[in-house]
């Protein structure tokens, strides 16, 4: 705020909350670097001792450096067993314990270093993969500048209530949902939608919380509490997505049991066959740890993070895996295939008047009306940069029309019958015009003479036909429309589109039957935006909500939420999901295959424990880096569909 601003600021201190105790996971994360440093330091010191005349000290040093890693690992294994989880960390514990028992202390410290290093690398990979997801959390505002008694006060966010007026300064995060009450809002919504170009909102237009003010300060009239705002809802969805565990990860856990059994049988068989326990130890070492455990969660989290960057919120790994296997699509019409609001689609002036002038006069008069159609006309006029005049002598008949004076001319504006009853020649001219199915016609008369019509309709999103064709190319065999609108409207809007079936006049429960009926063709995805779509979204194998402007109920019921009002993001989401799943499986198959080859070589005596540990670590690093490919590239270029 500049010094010349007459509004004073009353600073109100905000009490900082007490930080909660660190969770076990946080402590483990902080301990990872220490657990890497201890065996690394011990390995170096032991090697120095071995080659500098103190060889007897090398073994004890390596053993001492192994013990902390083994101790932490055993604690984690016990905690996992109490939860009913059995994983391949047991193999790591067996290999370190066996190496210490058979005085293979160098192998023990190498395994400890490689295991701790692998865990640290996995943790780093997951943190990197979550970076885009947690970017939302890092932008959560804590306070707001609220107007009170002619002054500004800084208050805690939970004190802001609907109806308050707050100041959003340049660079501030919009803390709650609201509408612009003063000034022009230039908003950077990239953290929410992935859109890099700022949007501009004028007085009365809605502003989504979580946006960044990229322009001059503006006043916001709040419409929701912070906990009920768009941004708070998105944060809750993000946290839910991060807590979710993918079915592929659970499958990996079950497969890990098989791998664990094979590892123990192979190592035990090598011992019994040769009588050499070192061969058994070498088998255990090269099986530590399994790339199956590492690759799947990293690839899944990377895919979810990549989608979040594109404005697509996927609620966990289950949703991502299902998204990759979709074979049938059920889609709503209003607000999904279409924009969900009336827009001016055509202007038909009489011969004595230009299109621009007819539109300007109609929009000028409609400034005095609060009707949704009037608002749509005014918004379109502003978009066309038309200079609107101030209307006077306004008389409005609610739900029918309005009349008044614009630039000294008497203007009548409204429905067909409203204008026809007041202007003698209007009825004949209107009857000669073909009425469009599903459209609204606004008639205009000027100084007692019929002047033309404006046609408004909920138009199909541009590029929809191309999008549906692209979805078929991605493996969706059935595409079905399910709408509550009249059949003639649905057929008119979707004419020429590649739908396998069109279901109209549907109630919310009838939409559920459409979804369940398509399940025989494979996993079903439902896309919708309204409250009436929520039951069908919940019933589908995968529900996708148009969350940018849709109802909160639909976003809550859905598995995937599109944070930007663009239907083409569905295609991007499928491409990301399919690629993440493919990369996870590639990493698993390659990693397990290489591990088995190494285990067989160790059982046959071609690899010593130390060599096995080094080879297995190379395998682990390879599969983790491969899984991180899901963070970038590989998604085809998509033509924007507005």
PDB file of N, CA, C and O in Angstrom, residues 565-612:
ATOM      1  N   UNK A 565     -11.479 -25.425 -16.625  1.00  0.00           N
ATOM      2  CA  UNK A 565     -12.713 -25.678 -17.367  1.00  0.00           C
ATOM      3  C   UNK A 565     -12.416 -26.043 -18.819  1.00  0.00           C
ATOM      4  O   UNK A 565     -12.800 -25.336 -19.754  1.00  0.00           O
ATOM      5  N   UNK A 566     -11.690 -27.159 -18.994  1.00  0.00           N
ATOM      6  CA  UNK A 566     -11.350 -27.635 -20.337  1.00  0.00           C
ATOM      7  C   UNK A 566     -11.502 -29.156 -20.383  1.00  0.00           C
ATOM      8  O   UNK A 566     -10.823 -29.882 -19.661  1.00  0.00           O
ATOM      9  N   UNK A 567     -12.408 -29.616 -21.233  1.00  0.00           N
ATOM     10  CA  UNK A 567     -12.695 -31.038 -21.317  1.00  0.00           C
ATOM     11  C   UNK A 567     -11.529 -31.831 -21.890  1.00  0.00           C
ATOM     12  O   UNK A 567     -11.398 -33.031 -21.631  1.00  0.00           O
ATOM     13  N   UNK A 568     -10.650 -31.185 -22.654  1.00  0.00           N
ATOM     14  CA  UNK A 568      -9.528 -31.913 -23.262  1.00  0.00           C
ATOM     15  C   UNK A 568      -8.560 -32.459 -22.220  1.00  0.00           C
ATOM     16  O   UNK A 568      -7.765 -33.352 -22.506  1.00  0.00           O
ATOM     17  N   UNK A 569      -8.635 -31.965 -20.966  1.00  0.00           N
ATOM     18  CA  UNK A 569      -7.752 -32.471 -19.929  1.00  0.00           C
ATOM     19  C   UNK A 569      -8.054 -33.933 -19.591  1.00  0.00           C
ATOM     20  O   UNK A 569      -7.224 -34.611 -18.986  1.00  0.00           O
ATOM     21  N   UNK A 570      -9.258 -34.405 -19.949  1.00  0.00           N
ATOM     22  CA  UNK A 570      -9.562 -35.826 -19.754  1.00  0.00           C
ATOM     23  C   UNK A 570      -8.602 -36.679 -20.573  1.00  0.00           C
ATOM     24  O   UNK A 570      -8.085 -37.700 -20.098  1.00  0.00           O
ATOM     25  N   UNK A 571      -8.361 -36.273 -21.813  1.00  0.00           N
ATOM     26  CA  UNK A 571      -7.433 -37.006 -22.670  1.00  0.00           C
ATOM     27  C   UNK A 571      -6.022 -36.967 -22.095  1.00  0.00           C
ATOM     28  O   UNK A 571      -5.320 -37.984 -22.061  1.00  0.00           O
ATOM     29  N   UNK A 572      -5.609 -35.800 -21.628  1.00  0.00           N
ATOM     30  CA  UNK A 572      -4.281 -35.667 -21.026  1.00  0.00           C
ATOM     31  C   UNK A 572      -4.168 -36.566 -19.795  1.00  0.00           C
ATOM     32  O   UNK A 572      -3.148 -37.234 -19.582  1.00  0.00           O
ATOM     33  N   UNK A 573      -5.222 -36.606 -18.979  1.00  0.00           N
ATOM     34  CA  UNK A 573      -5.209 -37.445 -17.780  1.00  0.00           C
ATOM     35  C   UNK A 573      -5.045 -38.918 -18.134  1.00  0.00           C
ATOM     36  O   UNK A 573      -4.277 -39.648 -17.485  1.00  0.00           O
ATOM     37  N   UNK A 574      -5.757 -39.383 -19.161  1.00  0.00           N
ATOM     38  CA  UNK A 574      -5.644 -40.780 -19.578  1.00  0.00           C
ATOM     39  C   UNK A 574      -4.240 -41.075 -20.079  1.00  0.00           C
ATOM     40  O   UNK A 574      -3.651 -42.120 -19.759  1.00  0.00           O
ATOM     41  N   UNK A 575      -3.682 -40.169 -20.866  1.00  0.00           N
ATOM     42  CA  UNK A 575      -2.330 -40.378 -21.385  1.00  0.00           C
ATOM     43  C   UNK A 575      -1.314 -40.460 -20.248  1.00  0.00           C
ATOM     44  O   UNK A 575      -0.417 -41.316 -20.251  1.00  0.00           O
ATOM     45  N   UNK A 576      -1.440 -39.568 -19.257  1.00  0.00           N
ATOM     46  CA  UNK A 576      -0.525 -39.580 -18.120  1.00  0.00           C
ATOM     47  C   UNK A 576      -0.671 -40.880 -17.336  1.00  0.00           C
ATOM     48  O   UNK A 576       0.322 -41.504 -16.943  1.00  0.00           O
ATOM     49  N   UNK A 577      -1.915 -41.305 -17.093  1.00  0.00           N
ATOM     50  CA  UNK A 577      -2.150 -42.523 -16.317  1.00  0.00           C
ATOM     51  C   UNK A 577      -1.616 -43.753 -17.029  1.00  0.00           C
ATOM     52  O   UNK A 577      -0.967 -44.616 -16.411  1.00  0.00           O
ATOM     53  N   UNK A 578      -1.877 -43.854 -18.319  1.00  0.00           N
ATOM     54  CA  UNK A 578      -1.402 -45.012 -19.071  1.00  0.00           C
ATOM     55  C   UNK A 578       0.120 -45.063 -19.086  1.00  0.00           C
ATOM     56  O   UNK A 578       0.722 -46.130 -18.949  1.00  0.00           O
ATOM     57  N   UNK A 579       0.739 -43.913 -19.218  1.00  0.00           N
ATOM     58  CA  UNK A 579       2.199 -43.891 -19.260  1.00  0.00           C
ATOM     59  C   UNK A 579       2.796 -44.232 -17.898  1.00  0.00           C
ATOM     60  O   UNK A 579       3.770 -44.981 -17.804  1.00  0.00           O
ATOM     61  N   UNK A 580       2.218 -43.699 -16.815  1.00  0.00           N
ATOM     62  CA  UNK A 580       2.729 -43.997 -15.475  1.00  0.00           C
ATOM     63  C   UNK A 580       2.611 -45.488 -15.171  1.00  0.00           C
ATOM     64  O   UNK A 580       3.540 -46.101 -14.624  1.00  0.00           O
ATOM     65  N   UNK A 581       1.482 -46.088 -15.529  1.00  0.00           N
ATOM     66  CA  UNK A 581       1.294 -47.525 -15.280  1.00  0.00           C
ATOM     67  C   UNK A 581       2.267 -48.355 -16.112  1.00  0.00           C
ATOM     68  O   UNK A 581       2.842 -49.339 -15.632  1.00  0.00           O
ATOM     69  N   UNK A 582       2.454 -47.945 -17.358  1.00  0.00           N
ATOM     70  CA  UNK A 582       3.379 -48.680 -18.231  1.00  0.00           C
ATOM     71  C   UNK A 582       4.813 -48.598 -17.701  1.00  0.00           C
ATOM     72  O   UNK A 582       5.544 -49.595 -17.678  1.00  0.00           O
ATOM     73  N   UNK A 583       5.216 -47.419 -17.256  1.00  0.00           N
ATOM     74  CA  UNK A 583       6.575 -47.245 -16.724  1.00  0.00           C
ATOM     75  C   UNK A 583       6.755 -48.063 -15.448  1.00  0.00           C
ATOM     76  O   UNK A 583       7.808 -48.678 -15.234  1.00  0.00           O
ATOM     77  N   UNK A 584       5.728 -48.085 -14.579  1.00  0.00           N
ATOM     78  CA  UNK A 584       5.823 -48.868 -13.347  1.00  0.00           C
ATOM     79  C   UNK A 584       6.022 -50.345 -13.663  1.00  0.00           C
ATOM     80  O   UNK A 584       6.880 -51.012 -13.070  1.00  0.00           O
ATOM     81  N   UNK A 585       5.237 -50.857 -14.612  1.00  0.00           N
ATOM     82  CA  UNK A 585       5.357 -52.276 -14.960  1.00  0.00           C
ATOM     83  C   UNK A 585       6.693 -52.575 -15.632  1.00  0.00           C
ATOM     84  O   UNK A 585       7.305 -53.621 -15.374  1.00  0.00           O
ATOM     85  N   UNK A 586       7.151 -51.662 -16.480  1.00  0.00           N
ATOM     86  CA  UNK A 586       8.464 -51.849 -17.115  1.00  0.00           C
ATOM     87  C   UNK A 586       9.557 -51.961 -16.053  1.00  0.00           C
ATOM     88  O   UNK A 586      10.422 -52.848 -16.109  1.00  0.00           O
ATOM     89  N   UNK A 587       9.509 -51.056 -15.085  1.00  0.00           N
ATOM     90  CA  UNK A 587      10.526 -51.053 -14.035  1.00  0.00           C
ATOM     91  C   UNK A 587      10.485 -52.343 -13.228  1.00  0.00           C
ATOM     92  O   UNK A 587      11.525 -52.906 -12.875  1.00  0.00           O
ATOM     93  N   UNK A 588       9.273 -52.796 -12.932  1.00  0.00           N
ATOM     94  CA  UNK A 588       9.127 -54.025 -12.158  1.00  0.00           C
ATOM     95  C   UNK A 588       9.696 -55.216 -12.919  1.00  0.00           C
ATOM     96  O   UNK A 588      10.501 -55.996 -12.393  1.00  0.00           O
ATOM     97  N   UNK A 589       9.270 -55.375 -14.179  1.00  0.00           N
ATOM     98  CA  UNK A 589       9.699 -56.545 -14.950  1.00  0.00           C
ATOM     99  C   UNK A 589      11.213 -56.552 -15.164  1.00  0.00           C
ATOM    100  O   UNK A 589      11.870 -57.584 -14.996  1.00  0.00           O
ATOM    101  N   UNK A 590      11.761 -55.394 -15.531  1.00  0.00           N
ATOM    102  CA  UNK A 590      13.207 -55.320 -15.766  1.00  0.00           C
ATOM    103  C   UNK A 590      13.977 -55.540 -14.466  1.00  0.00           C
ATOM    104  O   UNK A 590      14.946 -56.314 -14.413  1.00  0.00           O
ATOM    105  N   UNK A 591      13.549 -54.878 -13.383  1.00  0.00           N
ATOM    106  CA  UNK A 591      14.253 -55.000 -12.118  1.00  0.00           C
ATOM    107  C   UNK A 591      14.210 -56.409 -11.559  1.00  0.00           C
ATOM    108  O   UNK A 591      15.241 -56.959 -11.124  1.00  0.00           O
ATOM    109  N   UNK A 592      13.026 -57.022 -11.575  1.00  0.00           N
ATOM    110  CA  UNK A 592      12.910 -58.382 -11.057  1.00  0.00           C
ATOM    111  C   UNK A 592      13.701 -59.356 -11.933  1.00  0.00           C
ATOM    112  O   UNK A 592      14.377 -60.268 -11.430  1.00  0.00           O
ATOM    113  N   UNK A 593      13.631 -59.155 -13.238  1.00  0.00           N
ATOM    114  CA  UNK A 593      14.376 -60.035 -14.140  1.00  0.00           C
ATOM    115  C   UNK A 593      15.867 -59.984 -13.890  1.00  0.00           C
ATOM    116  O   UNK A 593      16.535 -61.023 -13.795  1.00  0.00           O
ATOM    117  N   UNK A 594      16.404 -58.761 -13.754  1.00  0.00           N
ATOM    118  CA  UNK A 594      17.833 -58.618 -13.497  1.00  0.00           C
ATOM    119  C   UNK A 594      18.212 -59.190 -12.125  1.00  0.00           C
ATOM    120  O   UNK A 594      19.278 -59.792 -11.960  1.00  0.00           O
ATOM    121  N   UNK A 595      17.330 -59.000 -11.136  1.00  0.00           N
ATOM    122  CA  UNK A 595      17.604 -59.543  -9.807  1.00  0.00           C
ATOM    123  C   UNK A 595      17.664 -61.071  -9.844  1.00  0.00           C
ATOM    124  O   UNK A 595      18.545 -61.685  -9.226  1.00  0.00           O
ATOM    125  N   UNK A 596      16.741 -61.709 -10.549  1.00  0.00           N
ATOM    126  CA  UNK A 596      16.741 -63.168 -10.651  1.00  0.00           C
ATOM    127  C   UNK A 596      18.007 -63.679 -11.342  1.00  0.00           C
ATOM    128  O   UNK A 596      18.604 -64.680 -10.925  1.00  0.00           O
ATOM    129  N   UNK A 597      18.412 -62.975 -12.392  1.00  0.00           N
ATOM    130  CA  UNK A 597      19.647 -63.376 -13.083  1.00  0.00           C
ATOM    131  C   UNK A 597      20.831 -63.300 -12.126  1.00  0.00           C
ATOM    132  O   UNK A 597      21.676 -64.209 -12.048  1.00  0.00           O
ATOM    133  N   UNK A 598      20.903 -62.185 -11.371  1.00  0.00           N
ATOM    134  CA  UNK A 598      21.985 -62.030 -10.412  1.00  0.00           C
ATOM    135  C   UNK A 598      21.935 -63.076  -9.318  1.00  0.00           C
ATOM    136  O   UNK A 598      22.976 -63.604  -8.882  1.00  0.00           O
ATOM    137  N   UNK A 599      20.731 -63.421  -8.842  1.00  0.00           N
ATOM    138  CA  UNK A 599      20.595 -64.433  -7.797  1.00  0.00           C
ATOM    139  C   UNK A 599      21.067 -65.802  -8.282  1.00  0.00           C
ATOM    140  O   UNK A 599      21.734 -66.543  -7.542  1.00  0.00           O
ATOM    141  N   UNK A 600      20.715 -66.150  -9.511  1.00  0.00           N
ATOM    142  CA  UNK A 600      21.158 -67.436 -10.065  1.00  0.00           C
ATOM    143  C   UNK A 600      22.676 -67.457 -10.207  1.00  0.00           C
ATOM    144  O   UNK A 600      23.342 -68.445  -9.867  1.00  0.00           O
ATOM    145  N   UNK A 601      23.237 -66.336 -10.686  1.00  0.00           N
ATOM    146  CA  UNK A 601      24.696 -66.257 -10.807  1.00  0.00           C
ATOM    147  C   UNK A 601      25.365 -66.404  -9.449  1.00  0.00           C
ATOM    148  O   UNK A 601      26.399 -67.076  -9.305  1.00  0.00           O
ATOM    149  N   UNK A 602      24.773 -65.788  -8.417  1.00  0.00           N
ATOM    150  CA  UNK A 602      25.334 -65.903  -7.072  1.00  0.00           C
ATOM    151  C   UNK A 602      25.215 -67.330  -6.553  1.00  0.00           C
ATOM    152  O   UNK A 602      26.139 -67.851  -5.906  1.00  0.00           O
ATOM    153  N   UNK A 603      24.083 -67.988  -6.809  1.00  0.00           N
ATOM    154  CA  UNK A 603      23.892 -69.366  -6.356  1.00  0.00           C
ATOM    155  C   UNK A 603      24.893 -70.309  -7.010  1.00  0.00           C
ATOM    156  O   UNK A 603      25.317 -71.303  -6.401  1.00  0.00           O
ATOM    157  N   UNK A 604      25.284 -69.997  -8.246  1.00  0.00           N
ATOM    158  CA  UNK A 604      26.248 -70.841  -8.960  1.00  0.00           C
ATOM    159  C   UNK A 604      27.692 -70.484  -8.617  1.00  0.00           C
ATOM    160  O   UNK A 604      28.626 -71.098  -9.150  1.00  0.00           O
ATOM    161  N   UNK A 605      27.879 -69.475  -7.774  1.00  0.00           N
ATOM    162  CA  UNK A 605      29.214 -69.140  -7.318  1.00  0.00           C
ATOM    163  C   UNK A 605      29.943 -68.118  -8.154  1.00  0.00           C
ATOM    164  O   UNK A 605      31.141 -67.892  -7.959  1.00  0.00           O
ATOM    165  N   UNK A 606      29.227 -67.445  -9.082  1.00  0.00           N
ATOM    166  CA  UNK A 606      29.894 -66.472  -9.946  1.00  0.00           C
ATOM    167  C   UNK A 606      29.962 -65.069  -9.324  1.00  0.00           C
ATOM    168  O   UNK A 606      30.665 -64.204  -9.843  1.00  0.00           O
ATOM    169  N   UNK A 607      29.223 -64.868  -8.256  1.00  0.00           N
ATOM    170  CA  UNK A 607      29.230 -63.558  -7.604  1.00  0.00           C
ATOM    171  C   UNK A 607      29.480 -63.719  -6.115  1.00  0.00           C
ATOM    172  O   UNK A 607      28.871 -64.576  -5.457  1.00  0.00           O
ATOM    173  N   UNK A 608      30.354 -62.895  -5.583  1.00  0.00           N
ATOM    174  CA  UNK A 608      30.597 -62.838  -4.156  1.00  0.00           C
ATOM    175  C   UNK A 608      29.630 -61.826  -3.524  1.00  0.00           C
ATOM    176  O   UNK A 608      29.047 -60.989  -4.214  1.00  0.00           O
ATOM    177  N   UNK A 609      29.425 -61.892  -2.210  1.00  0.00           N
ATOM    178  CA  UNK A 609      28.472 -60.984  -1.557  1.00  0.00           C
ATOM    179  C   UNK A 609      28.699 -59.506  -1.870  1.00  0.00           C
ATOM    180  O   UNK A 609      27.749 -58.772  -2.134  1.00  0.00           O
ATOM    181  N   UNK A 610      29.951 -59.044  -1.833  1.00  0.00           N
ATOM    182  CA  UNK A 610      30.221 -57.629  -2.095  1.00  0.00           C
ATOM    183  C   UNK A 610      29.838 -57.272  -3.524  1.00  0.00           C
ATOM    184  O   UNK A 610      29.209 -56.229  -3.782  1.00  0.00           O
ATOM    185  N   UNK A 611      30.199 -58.111  -4.468  1.00  0.00           N
ATOM    186  CA  UNK A 611      29.842 -57.866  -5.876  1.00  0.00           C
ATOM    187  C   UNK A 611      28.331 -57.857  -6.063  1.00  0.00           C
ATOM    188  O   UNK A 611      27.786 -57.022  -6.793  1.00  0.00           O
ATOM    189  N   UNK A 612      27.642 -58.781  -5.386  1.00  0.00           N
ATOM    190  CA  UNK A 612      26.178 -58.825  -5.485  1.00  0.00           C
ATOM    191  C   UNK A 612      25.529 -57.556  -4.971  1.00  0.00           C
ATOM    192  O   UNK A 612      24.556 -57.057  -5.548  1.00  0.00           O
TER     193      UNK A 612
END
